PDB file of N, CA and C in Angstrom:
ATOM      1  N   MET A1335       3.361   4.912 -56.149  1.00 64.00           N
ATOM      2  CA  MET A1335       4.956   4.882 -56.066  1.00 64.00           C
ATOM      3  C   MET A1335       5.453   6.534 -55.444  1.00 64.00           C
ATOM      4  N   ALA A1336       4.457   7.309 -55.948  1.00 79.00           N
ATOM      5  CA  ALA A1336       4.782   9.074 -55.323  1.00 79.00           C
ATOM      6  C   ALA A1336       4.441   8.518 -53.705  1.00 79.00           C
ATOM      7  N   ILE A1337       3.234   8.077 -53.285  1.00 81.00           N
ATOM      8  CA  ILE A1337       3.507   8.075 -51.706  1.00 81.00           C
ATOM      9  C   ILE A1337       4.778   7.259 -50.801  1.00 81.00           C
ATOM     10  N   ASP A1338       5.142   5.968 -51.479  1.00 91.00           N
ATOM     11  CA  ASP A1338       6.401   5.552 -51.169  1.00 91.00           C
ATOM     12  C   ASP A1338       7.422   6.633 -51.139  1.00 91.00           C
ATOM     13  N   LEU A1339       7.415   7.455 -52.264  1.00 91.00           N
ATOM     14  CA  LEU A1339       8.861   8.233 -52.377  1.00 91.00           C
ATOM     15  C   LEU A1339       8.302   9.674 -51.156  1.00 91.00           C
ATOM     16  N   GLN A1340       7.105   9.716 -51.126  1.00 93.00           N
ATOM     17  CA  GLN A1340       6.710  10.826 -49.906  1.00 93.00           C
ATOM     18  C   GLN A1340       7.120  10.025 -48.277  1.00 93.00           C
ATOM     19  N   ASN A1341       6.826   8.495 -48.291  1.00 93.00           N
ATOM     20  CA  ASN A1341       7.225   8.429 -46.917  1.00 93.00           C
ATOM     21  C   ASN A1341       8.602   8.421 -46.739  1.00 93.00           C
ATOM     22  N   LYS A1342       9.325   7.806 -47.790  1.00 94.00           N
ATOM     23  CA  LYS A1342      10.720   8.027 -47.595  1.00 94.00           C
ATOM     24  C   LYS A1342      11.393   9.225 -47.235  1.00 94.00           C
ATOM     25  N   LYS A1343      10.878  10.543 -47.587  1.00 94.00           N
ATOM     26  CA  LYS A1343      11.262  11.837 -47.435  1.00 94.00           C
ATOM     27  C   LYS A1343      11.099  12.146 -45.998  1.00 94.00           C
ATOM     28  N   ILE A1344       9.563  11.628 -45.539  1.00 95.00           N
ATOM     29  CA  ILE A1344       9.690  12.089 -44.485  1.00 95.00           C
ATOM     30  C   ILE A1344       9.979  11.484 -43.105  1.00 95.00           C
ATOM     31  N   GLU A1345      10.694  10.031 -43.568  1.00 95.00           N
ATOM     32  CA  GLU A1345      11.323   9.201 -42.614  1.00 95.00           C
ATOM     33  C   GLU A1345      12.594  10.015 -42.614  1.00 95.00           C
ATOM     34  N   LEU A1346      13.106  10.358 -43.617  1.00 94.00           N
ATOM     35  CA  LEU A1346      14.438  10.794 -43.775  1.00 94.00           C
ATOM     36  C   LEU A1346      14.665  12.327 -42.769  1.00 94.00           C
ATOM     37  N   ILE A1347      13.646  12.953 -43.108  1.00 95.00           N
ATOM     38  CA  ILE A1347      13.397  14.186 -42.500  1.00 95.00           C
ATOM     39  C   ILE A1347      13.200  13.963 -40.513  1.00 95.00           C
ATOM     40  N   GLN A1348      12.464  13.076 -40.466  1.00 96.00           N
ATOM     41  CA  GLN A1348      12.597  12.696 -39.059  1.00 96.00           C
ATOM     42  C   GLN A1348      13.836  12.333 -38.612  1.00 96.00           C
ATOM     43  N   TRP A1349      14.418  11.269 -39.179  1.00 95.00           N
ATOM     44  CA  TRP A1349      15.954  11.104 -38.715  1.00 95.00           C
ATOM     45  C   TRP A1349      16.490  11.928 -38.718  1.00 95.00           C
ATOM     46  N   LEU A1350      16.646  13.045 -39.537  1.00 94.00           N
ATOM     47  CA  LEU A1350      17.776  14.215 -39.498  1.00 94.00           C
ATOM     48  C   LEU A1350      17.437  15.314 -38.558  1.00 94.00           C
ATOM     49  N   SER A1351      16.282  15.328 -37.987  1.00 95.00           N
ATOM     50  CA  SER A1351      16.085  16.070 -37.026  1.00 95.00           C
ATOM     51  C   SER A1351      16.446  15.489 -35.824  1.00 95.00           C
ATOM     52  N   THR A1352      16.718  14.430 -35.619  1.00 95.00           N
ATOM     53  CA  THR A1352      17.137  13.992 -34.584  1.00 95.00           C
ATOM     54  C   THR A1352      18.818  13.704 -34.639  1.00 95.00           C
ATOM     55  N   LEU A1353      19.062  13.585 -35.498  1.00 94.00           N
ATOM     56  CA  LEU A1353      20.982  13.487 -35.798  1.00 94.00           C
ATOM     57  C   LEU A1353      21.491  14.807 -35.015  1.00 94.00           C
ATOM     58  N   ASN A1354      22.569  13.861 -34.431  1.00 95.00           N
ATOM     59  CA  ASN A1354      23.471  14.789 -33.778  1.00 95.00           C
ATOM     60  C   ASN A1354      24.886  14.844 -34.284  1.00 95.00           C
ATOM     61  N   ASN A1355      25.136  13.599 -34.830  1.00 95.00           N
ATOM     62  CA  ASN A1355      26.137  12.987 -35.264  1.00 95.00           C
ATOM     63  C   ASN A1355      27.028  13.828 -36.416  1.00 95.00           C
ATOM     64  N   GLU A1356      27.731  14.863 -36.174  1.00 95.00           N
ATOM     65  CA  GLU A1356      28.414  16.225 -36.952  1.00 95.00           C
ATOM     66  C   GLU A1356      29.050  15.255 -38.223  1.00 95.00           C
ATOM     67  N   ILE A1357      29.832  14.275 -37.973  1.00 96.00           N
ATOM     68  CA  ILE A1357      30.649  13.903 -39.225  1.00 96.00           C
ATOM     69  C   ILE A1357      29.367  13.372 -40.112  1.00 96.00           C
ATOM     70  N   ILE A1358      28.376  12.780 -39.799  1.00 95.00           N
ATOM     71  CA  ILE A1358      27.238  12.365 -40.671  1.00 95.00           C
ATOM     72  C   ILE A1358      26.632  13.459 -41.643  1.00 95.00           C
ATOM     73  N   ILE A1359      26.489  14.168 -40.555  1.00 95.00           N
ATOM     74  CA  ILE A1359      25.559  15.497 -41.157  1.00 95.00           C
ATOM     75  C   ILE A1359      26.685  16.446 -42.321  1.00 95.00           C
ATOM     76  N   ASP A1360      27.814  16.619 -41.953  1.00 95.00           N
ATOM     77  CA  ASP A1360      28.865  16.874 -42.814  1.00 95.00           C
ATOM     78  C   ASP A1360      29.130  16.038 -44.224  1.00 95.00           C
ATOM     79  N   LYS A1361      28.809  14.823 -44.141  1.00 95.00           N
ATOM     80  CA  LYS A1361      28.986  13.996 -45.375  1.00 95.00           C
ATOM     81  C   LYS A1361      27.575  14.221 -45.848  1.00 95.00           C
ATOM     82  N   LEU A1362      26.354  14.326 -45.271  1.00 95.00           N
ATOM     83  CA  LEU A1362      25.166  14.509 -46.148  1.00 95.00           C
ATOM     84  C   LEU A1362      25.177  16.092 -46.766  1.00 95.00           C
ATOM     85  N   MET A1363      25.829  17.046 -46.132  1.00 94.00           N
ATOM     86  CA  MET A1363      26.233  18.420 -46.813  1.00 94.00           C
ATOM     87  C   MET A1363      27.002  18.340 -47.800  1.00 94.00           C
ATOM     88  N   GLU A1364      27.953  17.319 -47.993  1.00 92.00           N
ATOM     89  CA  GLU A1364      29.175  17.180 -48.908  1.00 92.00           C
ATOM     90  C   GLU A1364      28.222  16.520 -50.010  1.00 92.00           C
ATOM     91  N   LEU A1365      27.305  15.688 -49.977  1.00 91.00           N
ATOM     92  CA  LEU A1365      26.421  14.900 -51.024  1.00 91.00           C
ATOM     93  C   LEU A1365      25.560  16.027 -51.469  1.00 91.00           C
ATOM     94  N   ARG A1366      24.937  16.732 -50.563  1.00 91.00           N
ATOM     95  CA  ARG A1366      23.787  17.819 -51.199  1.00 91.00           C
ATOM     96  C   ARG A1366      24.832  18.618 -52.391  1.00 91.00           C
ATOM     97  N   GLU A1367      25.768  19.206 -51.938  1.00 88.00           N
ATOM     98  CA  GLU A1367      26.675  20.100 -52.685  1.00 88.00           C
ATOM     99  C   GLU A1367      27.142  19.089 -54.172  1.00 88.00           C
ATOM    100  N   SER A1368      27.535  17.896 -53.659  1.00 83.00           N
ATOM    101  CA  SER A1368      27.661  17.441 -55.136  1.00 83.00           C
ATOM    102  C   SER A1368      26.704  16.956 -56.076  1.00 83.00           C
ATOM    103  N   GLU A1369      25.454  17.190 -55.578  1.00 84.00           N
ATOM    104  CA  GLU A1369      24.356  17.156 -56.453  1.00 84.00           C
ATOM    105  C   GLU A1369      24.037  18.539 -56.913  1.00 84.00           C
ATOM    106  N   LYS A1370      24.744  19.537 -56.561  1.00 84.00           N
ATOM    107  CA  LYS A1370      24.280  20.620 -57.482  1.00 84.00           C
ATOM    108  C   LYS A1370      25.739  21.012 -58.683  1.00 84.00           C
ATOM    109  N   THR A1371      26.455  20.003 -58.887  1.00 81.00           N
ATOM    110  CA  THR A1371      27.259  20.157 -59.968  1.00 81.00           C
ATOM    111  C   THR A1371      26.407  20.754 -61.503  1.00 81.00           C
ATOM    112  N   ASP A1372      27.049  21.693 -61.920  1.00 86.00           N
ATOM    113  CA  ASP A1372      26.226  21.988 -63.447  1.00 86.00           C
ATOM    114  C   ASP A1372      26.794  20.985 -64.371  1.00 86.00           C
ATOM    115  N   TRP A1373      25.856  20.787 -64.863  1.00 86.00           N
ATOM    116  CA  TRP A1373      26.056  19.578 -66.338  1.00 86.00           C
ATOM    117  C   TRP A1373      27.089  19.871 -67.152  1.00 86.00           C
ATOM    118  N   TRP A1374      27.057  21.394 -67.494  1.00 90.00           N
ATOM    119  CA  TRP A1374      27.929  22.037 -68.119  1.00 90.00           C
ATOM    120  C   TRP A1374      29.604  21.771 -68.197  1.00 90.00           C
ATOM    121  N   ASN A1375      30.114  21.690 -66.548  1.00 88.00           N
ATOM    122  CA  ASN A1375      31.350  21.153 -65.931  1.00 88.00           C
ATOM    123  C   ASN A1375      31.596  19.856 -66.220  1.00 88.00           C
ATOM    124  N   GLU A1376      30.184  19.177 -66.588  1.00 87.00           N
ATOM    125  CA  GLU A1376      30.900  17.605 -66.788  1.00 87.00           C
ATOM    126  C   GLU A1376      30.905  17.140 -68.025  1.00 87.00           C
ATOM    127  N   ILE A1377      30.445  17.983 -69.083  1.00 91.00           N
ATOM    128  CA  ILE A1377      30.686  17.546 -70.597  1.00 91.00           C
ATOM    129  C   ILE A1377      31.804  18.213 -71.456  1.00 91.00           C
ATOM    130  N   SER A1378      32.153  17.432 -72.320  1.00 94.00           N
ATOM    131  CA  SER A1378      33.502  17.202 -73.010  1.00 94.00           C
ATOM    132  C   SER A1378      33.119  18.510 -73.745  1.00 94.00           C
ATOM    133  N   GLU A1379      34.927  19.187 -74.024  1.00 95.00           N
ATOM    134  CA  GLU A1379      34.718  20.375 -74.747  1.00 95.00           C
ATOM    135  C   GLU A1379      34.319  20.014 -76.189  1.00 95.00           C
ATOM    136  N   GLY A1380      34.227  18.642 -77.002  1.00 95.00           N
ATOM    137  CA  GLY A1380      33.469  18.937 -77.897  1.00 95.00           C
ATOM    138  C   GLY A1380      32.076  19.258 -77.935  1.00 95.00           C
ATOM    139  N   GLU A1381      31.692  18.664 -76.797  1.00 95.00           N
ATOM    140  CA  GLU A1381      30.118  18.845 -76.670  1.00 95.00           C
ATOM    141  C   GLU A1381      29.925  20.332 -76.364  1.00 95.00           C
ATOM    142  N   LYS A1382      30.772  20.908 -75.648  1.00 95.00           N
ATOM    143  CA  LYS A1382      30.403  22.311 -75.224  1.00 95.00           C
ATOM    144  C   LYS A1382      30.617  23.259 -76.799  1.00 95.00           C
ATOM    145  N   GLU A1383      31.433  23.088 -77.690  1.00 96.00           N
ATOM    146  CA  GLU A1383      31.579  23.384 -78.885  1.00 96.00           C
ATOM    147  C   GLU A1383      30.422  23.453 -79.728  1.00 96.00           C
ATOM    148  N   SER A1384      29.763  21.837 -79.681  1.00 95.00           N
ATOM    149  CA  SER A1384      28.723  21.892 -80.477  1.00 95.00           C
ATOM    150  C   SER A1384      27.647  22.446 -79.965  1.00 95.00           C
ATOM    151  N   ILE A1385      27.300  22.604 -78.762  1.00 94.00           N
ATOM    152  CA  ILE A1385      26.438  23.518 -78.230  1.00 94.00           C
ATOM    153  C   ILE A1385      26.177  25.008 -78.631  1.00 94.00           C
ATOM    154  N   GLU A1386      27.656  25.016 -78.555  1.00 96.00           N
ATOM    155  CA  GLU A1386      27.933  27.137 -78.491  1.00 96.00           C
ATOM    156  C   GLU A1386      27.676  27.000 -80.146  1.00 96.00           C
ATOM    157  N   LYS A1387      28.025  26.340 -81.148  1.00 95.00           N
ATOM    158  CA  LYS A1387      27.925  26.585 -82.651  1.00 95.00           C
ATOM    159  C   LYS A1387      26.293  26.437 -82.659  1.00 95.00           C
ATOM    160  N   GLY A1388      25.699  25.490 -82.005  1.00 92.00           N
ATOM    161  CA  GLY A1388      24.464  25.723 -82.344  1.00 92.00           C
ATOM    162  C   GLY A1388      23.350  26.893 -81.804  1.00 92.00           C
ATOM    163  N   ILE A1389      23.907  27.208 -80.714  1.00 94.00           N
ATOM    164  CA  ILE A1389      23.379  28.872 -80.167  1.00 94.00           C
ATOM    165  C   ILE A1389      23.741  30.060 -81.413  1.00 94.00           C
ATOM    166  N   GLU A1390      24.995  29.849 -81.607  1.00 95.00           N
ATOM    167  CA  GLU A1390      25.349  30.903 -82.726  1.00 95.00           C
ATOM    168  C   GLU A1390      24.725  30.787 -83.987  1.00 95.00           C
ATOM    169  N   ASP A1391      24.502  29.315 -84.525  1.00 93.00           N
ATOM    170  CA  ASP A1391      23.742  29.401 -85.713  1.00 93.00           C
ATOM    171  C   ASP A1391      22.355  29.959 -85.213  1.00 93.00           C
ATOM    172  N   ALA A1392      21.525  29.440 -84.354  1.00 92.00           N
ATOM    173  CA  ALA A1392      20.536  29.862 -83.878  1.00 92.00           C
ATOM    174  C   ALA A1392      20.044  31.475 -83.870  1.00 92.00           C
ATOM    175  N   ASN A1393      20.979  32.225 -83.190  1.00 94.00           N
ATOM    176  CA  ASN A1393      20.983  33.491 -82.943  1.00 94.00           C
ATOM    177  C   ASN A1393      21.398  34.330 -84.388  1.00 94.00           C
ATOM    178  N   SER A1394      21.970  33.326 -85.502  1.00 94.00           N
ATOM    179  CA  SER A1394      22.328  34.338 -86.401  1.00 94.00           C
ATOM    180  C   SER A1394      21.339  33.936 -87.705  1.00 94.00           C
ATOM    181  N   GLY A1395      20.176  33.120 -87.282  1.00 92.00           N
ATOM    182  CA  GLY A1395      18.954  32.747 -88.149  1.00 92.00           C
ATOM    183  C   GLY A1395      19.220  31.457 -88.927  1.00 92.00           C
ATOM    184  N   ASN A1396      20.413  30.695 -88.562  1.00 91.00           N
ATOM    185  CA  ASN A1396      20.727  29.653 -89.645  1.00 91.00           C
ATOM    186  C   ASN A1396      20.116  28.476 -89.005  1.00 91.00           C
ATOM    187  N   LEU A1397      18.667  28.396 -89.217  1.00 90.00           N
ATOM    188  CA  LEU A1397      17.675  27.323 -89.139  1.00 90.00           C
ATOM    189  C   LEU A1397      17.035  26.402 -90.249  1.00 90.00           C
ATOM    190  N   LYS A1398      16.698  25.527 -89.706  1.00 88.00           N
ATOM    191  CA  LYS A1398      16.212  24.793 -90.370  1.00 88.00           C
ATOM    192  C   LYS A1398      14.751  23.963 -90.007  1.00 88.00           C
ATOM    193  N   PRO A1399      13.547  24.098 -91.017  1.00 89.00           N
ATOM    194  CA  PRO A1399      12.614  23.634 -90.510  1.00 89.00           C
ATOM    195  C   PRO A1399      12.587  22.470 -89.993  1.00 89.00           C
ATOM    196  N   GLN A1400      11.575  22.211 -88.833  1.00 90.00           N
ATOM    197  CA  GLN A1400      11.640  20.685 -88.335  1.00 90.00           C
ATOM    198  C   GLN A1400      11.202  19.537 -89.238  1.00 90.00           C
ATOM    199  N   SER A1401      10.384  19.991 -90.199  1.00 91.00           N
ATOM    200  CA  SER A1401      10.041  18.761 -90.840  1.00 91.00           C
ATOM    201  C   SER A1401      11.512  18.474 -92.027  1.00 91.00           C
ATOM    202  N   GLU A1402      12.350  19.409 -91.969  1.00 90.00           N
ATOM    203  CA  GLU A1402      13.464  19.248 -93.131  1.00 90.00           C
ATOM    204  C   GLU A1402      14.302  18.298 -92.112  1.00 90.00           C
ATOM    205  N   VAL A1403      14.374  18.735 -91.179  1.00 88.00           N
ATOM    206  CA  VAL A1403      15.436  18.239 -90.118  1.00 88.00           C
ATOM    207  C   VAL A1403      14.984  16.449 -89.903  1.00 88.00           C
ATOM    208  N   ARG A1404      13.594  16.337 -89.670  1.00 89.00           N
ATOM    209  CA  ARG A1404      12.997  14.895 -89.311  1.00 89.00           C
ATOM    210  C   ARG A1404      13.356  14.159 -90.576  1.00 89.00           C
ATOM    211  N   LYS A1405      13.290  14.790 -91.875  1.00 89.00           N
ATOM    212  CA  LYS A1405      13.712  13.860 -93.122  1.00 89.00           C
ATOM    213  C   LYS A1405      15.169  13.301 -92.769  1.00 89.00           C
ATOM    214  N   LEU A1406      15.897  14.370 -92.607  1.00 87.00           N
ATOM    215  CA  LEU A1406      17.308  14.176 -92.722  1.00 87.00           C
ATOM    216  C   LEU A1406      17.774  13.306 -91.543  1.00 87.00           C
ATOM    217  N   TYR A1407      17.041  13.136 -90.492  1.00 87.00           N
ATOM    218  CA  TYR A1407      17.396  11.945 -88.972  1.00 87.00           C
ATOM    219  C   TYR A1407      16.487  11.182 -89.086  1.00 87.00           C
ATOM    220  N   GLU A1408      15.539  11.103 -89.777  1.00 87.00           N
ATOM    221  CA  GLU A1408      14.498   9.901 -89.543  1.00 87.00           C
ATOM    222  C   GLU A1408      14.991   8.513 -89.355  1.00 87.00           C
ATOM    223  N   LYS A1409      15.804   8.094 -89.726  1.00 83.00           N
ATOM    224  CA  LYS A1409      16.566   6.882 -89.404  1.00 83.00           C
ATOM    225  C   LYS A1409      16.899   6.446 -88.227  1.00 83.00           C
ATOM    226  N   TRP A1410      17.254   7.768 -87.358  1.00 81.00           N
ATOM    227  CA  TRP A1410      17.581   7.796 -85.921  1.00 81.00           C
ATOM    228  C   TRP A1410      16.668   7.851 -84.953  1.00 81.00           C
ATOM    229  N   LEU A1411      15.633   8.282 -85.414  1.00 73.00           N
ATOM    230  CA  LEU A1411      14.071   8.686 -84.571  1.00 73.00           C
ATOM    231  C   LEU A1411      13.064   7.703 -84.495  1.00 73.00           C
TER     232      LEU A1411
END
């Protein structure tokens, strides 16, 4: 499967190197930029608040051992 992916990449590189259509090149650049989107900007405010609270708890030493957390959430694991 990795070889197939490598072959596709090489084929795209070869095609791109011969491409003269500026419209297609601009669309490819737009696609490339859209792939750089920061996941932080894509999540909800509630998710951001939850992550920030977790970081605050960790920074203040408010942590629980993994074994204790595992017992608490075992039914979902």
